[in-house]
Backbone as a chain_set.jsonl record, in Angstrom:
{"seq": "MTATPGEPGQQRILHLELRTMAHAGMVGFPNAGKSSLLRAISNAKPAVAAYPFTTLNPHVGIVKYQDHEQVAVADIPGIIRGAHVNRGLGISFLRHIERCRFLLFVLDLSDPEPWAQLQDLRFELEQYEPGLSERPQAIVANKADLPEALANLAALRSRVAQRVIPVSALTGENIVELILHLRELYDGYLLTEERTGGQPVRW", "coords": {"N": [[21.997, 146.82, 63.6], [25.156, 147.499, 62.393], [27.951, 146.814, 60.252], [31.325, 147.221, 59.242], [33.238, 146.593, 56.297], [35.999, 144.374, 56.619], [39.63, 144.437, 56.502], [42.306, 142.856, 54.665], [44.073, 140.507, 56.647], [47.157, 139.86, 58.461], [49.753, 137.483, 58.173], [52.253, 135.749, 59.919], [55.323, 134.108, 60.349], [57.141, 133.25, 63.051], [60.334, 132.77, 64.365], [61.497, 131.769, 67.315], [64.068, 131.863, 69.645], [65.154, 130.312, 72.465], [67.41, 130.87, 74.989], [69.311, 129.39, 77.491], [69.779, 130.949, 80.611], [72.079, 131.778, 83.086], [73.897, 132.531, 86.101], [76.484, 131.423, 86.265], [78.358, 129.455, 83.969], [79.108, 126.131, 83.268], [81.809, 124.952, 81.548], [83.207, 122.606, 79.432], [84.854, 119.637, 78.13], [83.164, 116.715, 76.716], [82.314, 114.242, 79.157], [83.829, 115.347, 81.201], [82.794, 115.548, 83.653], [80.879, 117.437, 84.362], [78.086, 117.344, 84.818], [77.933, 115.651, 87.055], [79.269, 117.266, 88.839], [77.56, 119.456, 89.006], [75.421, 118.246, 90.285], [76.657, 117.832, 92.726], [77.02, 120.366, 93.85], [74.596, 121.65, 93.855], [70.947, 121.641, 93.767], [70.17, 120.333, 91.521], [69.436, 117.579, 89.285], [70.788, 116.313, 86.954], [71.144, 113.892, 84.265], [73.555, 111.292, 84.581], [76.166, 109.503, 83.15], [78.49, 106.992, 81.895], [79.434, 107.788, 79.326], [80.062, 109.794, 76.373], [78.419, 112.989, 75.756], [76.159, 112.817, 77.414], [74.646, 114.873, 78.392], [72.431, 116.705, 76.595], [70.934, 118.928, 76.566], [71.075, 122.06, 78.254], [71.317, 122.089, 81.824], [70.127, 123.668, 84.73], [71.205, 124.454, 87.916], [70.652, 125.465, 91.323], [72.616, 127.118, 93.619], [72.605, 127.524, 96.997], [73.016, 129.925, 99.618], [73.861, 130.81, 103.042], [73.038, 133.393, 103.616], [70.839, 133.672, 102.115], [71.233, 134.334, 99.471], [71.254, 133.273, 96.058], [72.819, 131.363, 93.586], [72.782, 130.749, 90.198], [73.714, 128.012, 88.279], [74.753, 126.739, 85.223], [74.887, 123.704, 83.498], [76.536, 123.252, 80.745], [76.18, 121.527, 77.674], [78.703, 119.215, 76.475], [81.567, 120.643, 74.957], [83.355, 120.329, 71.922], [86.402, 120.037, 69.958], [86.393, 122.241, 67.257], [83.877, 123.183, 67.63], [83.045, 125.804, 67.19], [82.562, 125.934, 64.502], [80.328, 124.539, 64.307], [80.645, 121.843, 64.766], [79.682, 118.805, 66.193], [77.205, 119.812, 67.131], [77.991, 122.247, 68.069], [77.5, 125.099, 67.846], [74.913, 125.391, 68.816], [75.312, 124.719, 71.485], [77.253, 126.562, 72.337], [75.895, 128.969, 72.226], [74.42, 129.158, 74.57], [76.305, 129.858, 76.456], [76.77, 132.53, 76.084], [74.99, 133.982, 77.649], [75.779, 133.669, 80.218], [77.185, 135.002, 83.136], [79.665, 134.568, 84.317], [82.307, 132.094, 84.102], [82.922, 128.591, 84.556], [85.515, 126.683, 83.989], [85.687, 123.385, 83.458], [87.889, 120.876, 83.931], [89.329, 117.702, 83.077], [90.989, 115.623, 85.144], [91.927, 113.098, 84.597], [93.063, 113.167, 82.193], [96.24, 113.303, 80.736], [97.211, 115.742, 79.875], [95.811, 118.205, 80.939], [95.911, 120.977, 80.688], [95.831, 121.426, 77.978], [93.188, 120.975, 77.358], [92.027, 123.246, 78.485], [93.16, 125.28, 76.89], [92.062, 124.596, 74.39], [89.303, 124.864, 74.887], [89.078, 127.599, 75.5], [89.893, 128.625, 73.049], [87.803, 127.76, 71.336], [85.621, 129.194, 72.399], [86.48, 131.801, 71.964], [86.693, 131.938, 69.2], [84.064, 131.694, 68.522], [82.811, 133.93, 69.749], [84.449, 136.838, 70.095], [86.179, 137.728, 73.025], [84.596, 136.27, 74.733], [85.853, 134.201, 76.115], [87.224, 135.575, 78.004], [85.741, 136.381, 80.103], [84.953, 136.784, 83.65], [86.194, 134.077, 85.588], [86.721, 130.65, 86.686], [88.995, 127.974, 87.206], [88.361, 124.671, 87.28], [89.442, 121.643, 88.356], [88.485, 118.555, 87.844], [87.766, 115.197, 89.107], [89.688, 114.595, 91.015], [90.124, 112.49, 92.685], [91.247, 110.352, 91.383], [94.008, 108.064, 90.762], [96.05, 109.058, 89.051], [95.656, 111.751, 89.161], [97.033, 113.539, 90.869], [99.654, 113.975, 89.842], [98.959, 114.99, 87.325], [97.588, 117.282, 88.065], [99.64, 118.809, 89.214], [101.202, 119.262, 86.941], [99.383, 120.755, 85.462], [99.096, 123.081, 87.069], [101.639, 124.102, 86.825], [101.622, 125.174, 84.344], [99.621, 127.011, 84.15], [98.652, 130.223, 85.057], [96.543, 131.098, 86.586], [94.457, 130.548, 89.509], [93.814, 127.208, 90.429], [91.264, 124.977, 91.162], [91.145, 121.966, 92.596], [88.858, 119.296, 92.516], [86.584, 116.68, 93.514], [83.838, 115.38, 92.209], [82.763, 112.976, 92.778], [83.635, 112.081, 95.358], [83.304, 114.358, 96.871], [85.403, 115.96, 97.552], [86.88, 119.042, 98.221], [84.617, 120.461, 97.46], [83.292, 122.37, 98.972], [85.152, 124.468, 98.935], [84.993, 125.163, 96.237], [82.335, 126.062, 96.092], [82.476, 128.309, 97.754], [84.273, 129.885, 96.295], [82.787, 130.252, 94.02], [80.861, 131.939, 95.029], [82.41, 134.207, 95.447], [82.901, 134.982, 92.805], [80.302, 135.568, 92.054], [79.659, 137.699, 93.813], [81.478, 139.546, 92.847], [80.393, 139.97, 90.327], [77.928, 141.201, 91.042], [78.911, 143.58, 92.175], [80.165, 144.782, 89.976], [77.959, 145.233, 88.303], [76.53, 147.067, 89.855], [78.298, 149.23, 89.937], [78.337, 150.018, 87.282], [75.802, 150.794, 86.846], [73.999, 148.865, 86.127], [71.456, 146.266, 86.14], [71.572, 143.784, 88.274], [71.016, 140.269, 87.937], [68.995, 138.36, 89.963], [68.177, 135.323, 91.632]], "CA": [[23.43, 146.638, 63.82], [25.89, 147.627, 61.131], [29.355, 146.393, 60.302], [32.112, 147.716, 58.108], [34.072, 145.525, 55.723], [37.345, 144.271, 57.169], [40.757, 144.466, 55.572], [43.099, 141.61, 54.738], [44.918, 140.393, 57.825], [48.561, 139.532, 58.25], [50.26, 136.214, 58.693], [53.676, 135.842, 60.178], [55.965, 132.946, 60.958], [58.203, 133.736, 63.922], [61.269, 131.784, 64.898], [61.941, 132.237, 68.617], [65.165, 131.059, 70.177], [65.29, 130.445, 73.911], [68.742, 130.536, 75.474], [69.401, 129.239, 78.945], [70.526, 132.024, 81.246], [72.486, 131.49, 84.457], [75.037, 133.349, 86.514], [77.723, 130.722, 85.909], [78.237, 128.381, 82.991], [80.159, 125.113, 83.3], [82.294, 124.713, 80.19], [84.192, 121.533, 79.436], [84.69, 118.599, 77.126], [82.303, 115.617, 77.165], [82.848, 113.347, 80.194], [84.674, 116.034, 82.186], [82.134, 115.432, 84.95], [80.12, 118.657, 84.67], [76.781, 116.998, 85.397], [78.175, 115.158, 88.422], [79.656, 118.422, 89.648], [76.34, 120.234, 89.254], [74.7, 117.5, 91.319], [77.375, 117.944, 94.003], [76.98, 121.719, 94.417], [73.26, 122.252, 93.783], [69.805, 120.736, 93.903], [69.829, 119.792, 90.202], [69.642, 116.147, 89.116], [70.979, 115.938, 85.55], [71.541, 112.503, 84.033], [74.996, 111.027, 84.627], [76.493, 108.188, 82.586], [79.897, 106.865, 81.517], [79.629, 107.915, 77.884], [80.019, 111.213, 75.99], [77.175, 113.665, 75.372], [75.018, 112.477, 78.261], [73.849, 116.104, 78.463], [72.134, 117.265, 75.277], [70.329, 120.229, 76.825], [71.62, 122.603, 79.503], [70.595, 121.965, 83.09], [70.459, 124.755, 85.647], [71.06, 124.16, 89.336], [70.717, 126.632, 92.199], [73.472, 126.988, 94.802], [72.021, 128.388, 98.021], [73.939, 130.351, 100.669], [73.196, 131.054, 104.322], [72.423, 134.722, 103.632], [69.694, 133.56, 101.205], [71.594, 134.569, 98.072], [71.207, 132.058, 95.251], [73.601, 131.469, 92.351], [72.344, 129.78, 89.183], [74.834, 127.425, 87.548], [74.279, 125.954, 84.076], [75.723, 122.631, 82.949], [76.477, 123.376, 79.291], [76.605, 120.277, 77.028], [80.125, 119.142, 76.171], [82.138, 121.313, 73.789], [84.443, 119.574, 71.311], [87.209, 120.809, 69.016], [85.62, 122.558, 66.054], [82.508, 123.563, 68.004], [82.692, 127.12, 66.644], [82.077, 125.739, 63.126], [79.135, 123.711, 64.528], [80.935, 120.418, 64.904], [79.087, 118.282, 67.419], [76.151, 120.747, 67.574], [78.709, 123.235, 68.862], [76.889, 126.429, 67.869], [73.756, 125.32, 69.714], [75.788, 124.693, 72.866], [77.98, 127.793, 72.627], [74.941, 130.072, 72.387], [73.99, 129.264, 75.968], [77.367, 130.46, 77.256], [76.686, 133.984, 75.914], [74.156, 134.598, 78.673], [76.34, 133.398, 81.541], [77.977, 136.157, 83.575], [81.032, 134.107, 84.54], [82.492, 130.747, 83.587], [83.668, 127.573, 85.279], [86.142, 125.735, 83.069], [85.801, 122.102, 84.144], [88.897, 120.056, 83.265], [89.355, 116.296, 83.466], [92.331, 115.295, 85.628], [92.381, 111.808, 84.082], [93.805, 113.493, 80.977], [97.619, 113.661, 81.097], [97.491, 117.13, 79.491], [94.582, 118.979, 81.183], [96.07, 122.357, 80.222], [95.442, 121.466, 76.565], [91.733, 121.125, 77.37], [91.745, 124.654, 78.752], [93.515, 126.034, 75.685], [91.084, 124.298, 73.34], [88.012, 125.437, 75.261], [89.167, 129.056, 75.32], [89.961, 128.876, 71.602], [86.464, 127.595, 70.755], [84.791, 130.319, 72.838], [86.973, 133.035, 71.355], [86.345, 131.888, 67.78], [82.619, 131.901, 68.419], [82.534, 135.332, 70.088], [85.644, 137.451, 70.688], [86.007, 138.232, 74.377], [83.787, 135.366, 75.553], [86.728, 133.411, 76.979], [87.869, 136.459, 78.962], [84.831, 136.725, 81.196], [85.403, 136.274, 84.952], [86.183, 132.618, 85.469], [87.467, 129.789, 87.596], [89.441, 126.713, 86.615], [88.0, 123.578, 88.184], [90.052, 120.389, 87.922], [87.626, 117.502, 88.396], [88.267, 113.818, 89.219], [90.907, 114.645, 91.822], [90.236, 111.248, 93.44], [91.906, 109.322, 90.588], [95.429, 107.907, 91.103], [96.917, 109.887, 88.208], [95.242, 113.152, 89.264], [98.008, 114.373, 91.58], [100.713, 114.367, 88.904], [98.365, 115.822, 86.276], [97.273, 118.574, 88.679], [100.904, 119.541, 89.342], [101.569, 119.696, 85.599], [98.446, 121.818, 85.093], [99.432, 124.296, 87.812], [102.908, 124.637, 86.33], [101.402, 125.78, 83.025], [98.497, 127.954, 84.233], [98.919, 131.257, 86.058], [95.367, 131.29, 87.423], [94.167, 129.592, 90.576], [93.151, 125.968, 90.017], [90.575, 124.334, 92.282], [90.939, 120.534, 92.356], [87.67, 118.778, 93.197], [86.067, 115.376, 93.113], [82.383, 115.331, 92.295], [82.412, 111.654, 93.292], [83.873, 111.974, 96.802], [82.995, 115.613, 97.54], [86.64, 116.657, 97.892], [87.016, 120.468, 97.889], [83.37, 121.035, 96.943], [83.019, 123.589, 99.741], [86.033, 125.51, 98.401], [84.422, 125.59, 94.957], [81.115, 126.83, 96.374], [82.897, 129.612, 98.276], [84.861, 130.66, 95.198], [81.653, 130.615, 93.168], [80.237, 133.112, 95.659], [83.291, 135.344, 95.168], [82.621, 135.404, 91.423], [78.961, 136.162, 92.053], [79.742, 139.012, 94.463], [82.161, 140.426, 91.894], [79.401, 140.31, 89.299], [77.004, 142.184, 91.62], [79.625, 144.835, 92.334], [80.357, 145.36, 88.64], [76.662, 145.725, 87.834], [76.18, 148.262, 90.626], [79.187, 150.326, 89.532], [78.016, 150.44, 85.919], [74.395, 151.166, 86.781], [73.206, 147.769, 85.576], [70.49, 145.595, 87.002], [72.012, 142.402, 88.449], [69.967, 139.248, 87.949], [68.959, 137.553, 91.18], [67.237, 134.2, 91.566]], "C": [[24.144, 146.688, 62.467], [27.341, 147.184, 61.335], [30.074, 146.939, 59.087], [32.978, 146.574, 57.579], [35.471, 145.532, 56.337], [38.41, 144.358, 56.085], [41.54, 143.17, 55.689], [44.018, 141.615, 55.956], [46.362, 140.072, 57.455], [48.874, 138.164, 58.843], [51.766, 136.315, 58.853], [54.167, 134.536, 60.792], [57.167, 133.462, 61.749], [59.057, 132.57, 64.406], [61.849, 132.349, 66.186], [63.008, 131.288, 69.156], [65.324, 131.346, 71.659], [66.683, 129.995, 74.323], [68.72, 130.431, 76.989], [70.236, 130.376, 79.524], [70.827, 131.602, 82.676], [73.609, 132.438, 84.825], [76.334, 132.72, 86.028], [77.432, 129.625, 84.9], [79.405, 127.422, 83.123], [80.543, 124.754, 81.866], [83.362, 123.624, 80.256], [83.932, 120.55, 78.314], [83.714, 117.543, 77.63], [83.041, 114.721, 78.165], [83.842, 114.021, 81.141], [84.062, 115.969, 83.581], [81.325, 116.648, 85.342], [78.782, 118.339, 85.338], [76.924, 116.485, 86.819], [78.522, 116.302, 89.352], [78.449, 119.284, 89.979], [75.491, 119.564, 90.323], [75.321, 117.728, 92.697], [77.212, 119.315, 94.651], [75.582, 122.309, 94.485], [72.186, 121.195, 93.986], [69.415, 120.095, 92.58], [70.157, 118.305, 90.126], [69.77, 115.778, 87.633], [71.409, 114.484, 85.426], [73.058, 112.384, 84.029], [75.231, 109.623, 84.09], [77.933, 108.198, 82.097], [80.079, 106.843, 80.004], [79.464, 109.379, 77.504], [78.61, 111.683, 75.642], [75.958, 113.125, 76.133], [74.074, 113.669, 78.349], [73.672, 116.675, 77.069], [71.457, 118.624, 75.383], [70.88, 120.749, 78.151], [70.705, 122.337, 80.694], [71.052, 123.094, 84.0], [70.188, 124.308, 87.077], [71.238, 125.426, 90.152], [71.571, 126.31, 93.421], [72.98, 128.003, 95.829], [73.03, 128.676, 99.129], [73.156, 130.74, 101.925], [72.53, 132.422, 104.402], [71.288, 134.825, 102.621], [69.988, 134.006, 99.774], [71.597, 133.228, 97.347], [71.953, 132.301, 93.94], [73.157, 130.36, 91.403], [73.555, 129.323, 88.376], [74.285, 126.528, 86.445], [75.328, 124.925, 83.67], [75.551, 122.675, 81.433], [76.914, 122.048, 78.657], [78.045, 120.356, 76.528], [80.535, 119.818, 74.875], [83.262, 120.432, 73.233], [85.234, 120.486, 70.381], [86.433, 121.001, 67.719], [84.193, 122.977, 66.354], [82.091, 124.872, 67.357], [82.274, 127.051, 65.178], [80.94, 124.716, 63.132], [79.415, 122.215, 64.527], [80.38, 119.939, 66.239], [77.997, 119.168, 67.993], [76.731, 121.901, 68.383], [78.05, 124.59, 68.961], [75.709, 126.439, 68.838], [74.186, 125.374, 71.171], [76.466, 126.01, 73.248], [77.04, 128.972, 72.867], [74.519, 130.257, 73.84], [75.023, 129.977, 76.83], [77.304, 131.98, 77.19], [75.948, 134.65, 77.067], [74.591, 134.251, 80.094], [77.288, 134.534, 81.922], [79.424, 135.798, 83.867], [81.087, 132.615, 84.249], [83.251, 129.866, 84.575], [84.22, 126.602, 84.242], [86.397, 124.436, 83.831], [86.736, 121.199, 83.341], [88.925, 118.66, 83.874], [90.777, 115.901, 83.86], [92.776, 113.879, 85.254], [93.154, 111.98, 82.786], [95.222, 113.9, 81.357], [98.009, 115.085, 80.723], [96.244, 117.993, 79.693], [94.686, 120.427, 80.727], [95.678, 122.497, 78.753], [93.923, 121.584, 76.433], [91.361, 122.598, 77.526], [92.035, 125.516, 77.533], [92.477, 125.833, 74.587], [89.726, 124.926, 73.636], [88.016, 126.956, 75.061], [89.195, 129.421, 73.841], [88.568, 128.791, 70.981], [85.552, 128.758, 71.138], [85.191, 131.599, 72.123], [86.642, 133.084, 69.863], [84.855, 132.137, 67.572], [82.244, 133.353, 68.677], [83.766, 135.931, 70.757], [85.34, 138.055, 72.065], [85.256, 137.285, 75.3], [84.654, 134.587, 76.541], [87.387, 134.247, 78.061], [86.941, 136.901, 80.085], [85.388, 136.202, 82.526], [85.216, 134.764, 85.014], [86.939, 131.948, 86.603], [87.85, 128.529, 86.831], [89.217, 125.614, 87.64], [88.555, 122.282, 87.611], [89.318, 119.233, 88.6], [88.325, 116.135, 88.361], [89.595, 113.76, 89.976], [91.12, 113.375, 92.641], [90.99, 110.155, 92.681], [93.4, 109.243, 90.907], [96.356, 108.828, 90.32], [96.664, 111.384, 88.378], [96.318, 114.042, 89.881], [99.104, 114.874, 90.644], [100.161, 115.286, 87.822], [97.999, 117.203, 86.797], [98.534, 119.428, 88.803], [101.353, 120.076, 87.988], [100.671, 120.837, 85.131], [98.823, 123.132, 85.77], [100.734, 124.928, 87.335], [102.749, 125.376, 85.008], [100.3, 126.833, 83.013], [98.769, 128.943, 85.359], [97.75, 131.425, 87.027], [95.271, 130.236, 88.52], [93.423, 128.387, 89.998], [92.536, 125.32, 91.254], [90.372, 122.852, 91.951], [89.737, 120.037, 93.163], [87.414, 117.341, 92.754], [84.563, 115.398, 93.304], [81.927, 114.013, 92.911], [82.521, 111.583, 94.809], [83.506, 113.235, 97.576], [84.223, 116.414, 97.942], [86.649, 118.089, 97.353], [85.745, 121.1, 97.309], [83.034, 122.334, 97.676], [83.882, 124.741, 99.229], [85.494, 126.054, 97.079], [83.192, 126.464, 95.178], [81.459, 128.225, 96.901], [83.495, 130.486, 97.173], [83.778, 131.095, 94.211], [80.957, 131.858, 93.717], [81.091, 134.356, 95.419], [83.056, 135.879, 93.754], [81.271, 136.103, 91.336], [78.967, 137.554, 92.682], [80.455, 140.023, 93.565], [81.237, 140.874, 90.776], [78.425, 141.366, 89.808], [77.659, 143.555, 91.727], [79.824, 145.544, 91.0], [79.055, 145.948, 88.12], [76.275, 147.012, 88.563], [77.016, 149.457, 90.204], [78.819, 150.884, 88.163], [76.552, 150.837, 85.757], [73.509, 150.108, 86.19], [72.242, 147.198, 86.6], [70.916, 144.135, 87.162], [70.824, 141.442, 88.51], [70.083, 138.428, 89.216], [67.901, 136.466, 91.031], [66.548, 134.041, 92.91]], "O": [[23.763, 145.994, 61.525], [27.865, 147.188, 62.449], [29.477, 147.096, 58.022], [33.395, 145.698, 58.337], [36.053, 146.596, 56.545], [38.103, 144.351, 54.893], [41.445, 142.468, 56.695], [44.662, 142.621, 56.252], [46.724, 140.024, 56.279], [48.326, 137.762, 59.87], [52.458, 136.897, 58.017], [53.504, 133.943, 61.643], [58.093, 134.039, 61.18], [58.544, 131.523, 64.802], [62.616, 133.311, 66.148], [62.854, 130.068, 69.118], [65.595, 132.477, 72.06], [67.087, 128.868, 74.038], [68.169, 131.292, 77.676], [71.284, 130.722, 78.978], [69.945, 131.128, 83.392], [74.203, 133.074, 83.955], [77.182, 133.399, 85.448], [76.4, 128.956, 84.964], [80.562, 127.84, 83.094], [79.708, 124.312, 81.077], [84.305, 123.714, 81.042], [82.911, 120.626, 77.631], [83.452, 117.468, 78.831], [84.24, 114.478, 78.029], [84.615, 113.337, 81.812], [84.719, 116.292, 84.57], [81.098, 116.88, 86.53], [78.396, 118.99, 86.308], [76.132, 116.839, 87.692], [78.12, 116.31, 90.515], [78.323, 119.784, 91.097], [74.908, 120.239, 91.171], [74.616, 117.806, 93.703], [77.26, 119.422, 95.876], [75.386, 123.356, 95.102], [72.459, 120.042, 94.32], [68.418, 119.376, 92.522], [71.053, 117.828, 90.822], [68.955, 115.017, 87.113], [71.968, 113.91, 86.361], [73.758, 113.267, 83.534], [74.581, 108.669, 84.517], [78.529, 109.258, 81.905], [80.785, 105.991, 79.465], [78.804, 110.133, 78.219], [77.737, 110.892, 75.286], [74.871, 112.994, 75.571], [72.854, 113.504, 78.377], [74.642, 117.083, 76.431], [71.41, 119.38, 74.413], [71.125, 119.967, 79.069], [69.48, 122.359, 80.575], [72.235, 123.433, 84.031], [69.095, 123.847, 87.406], [71.906, 126.361, 89.712], [71.295, 125.365, 94.16], [72.945, 129.203, 95.555], [73.796, 127.801, 99.531], [71.947, 130.968, 101.873], [71.576, 132.607, 105.157], [70.828, 135.921, 102.304], [69.077, 134.05, 98.947], [71.9, 132.188, 97.933], [71.744, 133.313, 93.271], [73.159, 129.183, 91.763], [74.32, 130.138, 87.859], [73.451, 125.659, 86.701], [76.507, 125.245, 83.52], [74.55, 122.198, 80.899], [77.931, 121.491, 79.07], [78.541, 121.434, 76.2], [79.93, 119.596, 73.826], [84.033, 119.855, 74.0], [84.784, 121.584, 70.053], [85.889, 120.05, 67.158], [83.381, 123.113, 65.439], [80.924, 125.047, 67.009], [81.693, 128.004, 64.66], [80.628, 124.108, 62.108], [78.508, 121.412, 64.308], [80.576, 120.574, 67.275], [77.868, 119.274, 69.213], [76.071, 122.462, 69.258], [78.029, 125.188, 70.037], [75.531, 127.394, 69.594], [73.519, 125.993, 71.999], [76.272, 126.513, 74.355], [77.366, 129.876, 73.636], [74.287, 131.38, 74.288], [74.672, 130.624, 77.817], [77.73, 132.657, 78.126], [76.264, 135.786, 77.421], [73.864, 134.506, 81.055], [78.1, 134.969, 81.106], [80.317, 136.626, 83.686], [80.055, 131.95, 84.16], [84.105, 130.337, 85.326], [83.478, 125.794, 83.683], [87.225, 124.395, 84.741], [86.422, 120.805, 82.218], [88.584, 118.47, 85.041], [91.667, 115.851, 83.012], [93.902, 113.496, 85.568], [93.822, 111.053, 82.329], [95.396, 114.762, 82.219], [99.027, 115.59, 81.197], [95.67, 118.471, 78.713], [93.671, 121.049, 80.412], [95.241, 123.567, 78.327], [93.427, 122.22, 75.503], [90.509, 123.125, 76.81], [91.239, 126.387, 77.183], [92.063, 126.79, 73.932], [89.075, 125.459, 72.736], [87.067, 127.52, 74.517], [88.591, 130.411, 73.43], [88.19, 129.653, 70.187], [84.795, 129.255, 70.304], [84.335, 132.389, 71.724], [86.344, 134.152, 69.327], [84.444, 132.719, 66.568], [81.464, 133.944, 67.93], [84.091, 135.56, 71.885], [84.371, 138.794, 72.236], [85.27, 137.468, 76.517], [84.238, 134.34, 77.673], [88.042, 133.701, 78.949], [87.327, 137.712, 80.926], [86.204, 135.281, 82.533], [84.205, 134.235, 84.552], [87.678, 132.578, 87.36], [87.134, 128.08, 85.937], [89.802, 125.622, 88.723], [88.182, 121.87, 86.513], [89.513, 118.973, 89.787], [89.333, 115.95, 87.678], [90.495, 112.993, 89.635], [92.186, 113.198, 93.232], [91.339, 109.133, 93.271], [94.0, 110.25, 91.283], [97.341, 109.325, 90.866], [97.382, 112.199, 87.799], [96.494, 115.183, 89.453], [99.442, 116.058, 90.654], [100.817, 116.255, 87.44], [98.086, 118.188, 86.063], [98.504, 120.628, 88.53], [101.829, 121.207, 87.89], [101.136, 121.774, 84.482], [98.865, 124.177, 85.122], [100.913, 126.142, 87.428], [103.64, 126.121, 84.598], [100.066, 127.477, 81.99], [99.08, 128.545, 86.482], [97.947, 131.849, 88.166], [95.913, 129.187, 88.464], [92.516, 128.538, 89.18], [93.208, 125.138, 92.268], [89.527, 122.513, 91.123], [89.619, 120.327, 94.354], [87.958, 116.867, 91.757], [84.072, 115.432, 94.432], [80.845, 113.931, 93.493], [81.613, 111.087, 95.477], [83.405, 113.197, 98.802], [84.098, 117.443, 98.606], [86.447, 118.309, 96.158], [85.814, 122.18, 96.722], [82.548, 123.287, 97.067], [83.4, 125.867, 99.103], [85.534, 127.26, 96.834], [83.031, 127.491, 94.52], [80.812, 129.207, 96.536], [83.246, 131.691, 97.128], [83.852, 132.182, 93.638], [80.519, 132.722, 92.956], [80.553, 135.444, 95.21], [83.018, 137.09, 93.541], [81.118, 137.102, 90.633], [78.356, 138.481, 92.151], [80.09, 141.198, 93.521], [81.292, 142.021, 90.332], [78.122, 142.323, 89.095], [77.041, 144.572, 91.41], [79.669, 146.762, 90.907], [79.049, 147.043, 87.558], [75.751, 147.941, 87.948], [76.506, 150.575, 90.12], [78.969, 152.08, 87.913], [76.114, 151.177, 84.658], [72.381, 150.396, 85.788], [72.223, 147.599, 87.764], [70.649, 143.323, 86.276], [69.773, 141.764, 89.063], [71.139, 137.868, 89.512], [66.869, 136.665, 90.39], [65.713, 133.151, 93.075]]}, "num_chains": 1, "name": "protein.A"}
């Protein structure tokens, strides 16, 4: 048995970055109720608590429909002002949004100026990646069960041209409407992929 001398091998250090991918990404400030909302519309069980940054890693829940289609929704950790310059681990959180096909802006109706939340969130997304805030989207106004929510919702609608879906993750108010609208966004995504010759992602 003979053997030939070997040659020096190679060593490599690879840095791999895994980004959560889902059809829809929930984008909002800390304590907007994204995790509670994900629990209300899907089978996911993210931690819920009455303090900011309960979610440090994205959670993905699956919304199931009667025709067996499934929509993946990601609860993105809370974005804060200055996230695009990595304030509050912002870059780490914003990266996950890149792989979401459409967005759910989750606003807190306990805030007297919920439209300012929307402006700030869109600004952070746009500063991170131009065009990111313009993806197909829905505006979800959470905590509609609170006493101050009605007046704040009216003020929000007077300042936003898009449709606003008021919901309560706590009581289940309008959750069905949100699920149906989520399906509309998903069907629009499938249609766009088919028209452009893409391969839509199905779960």
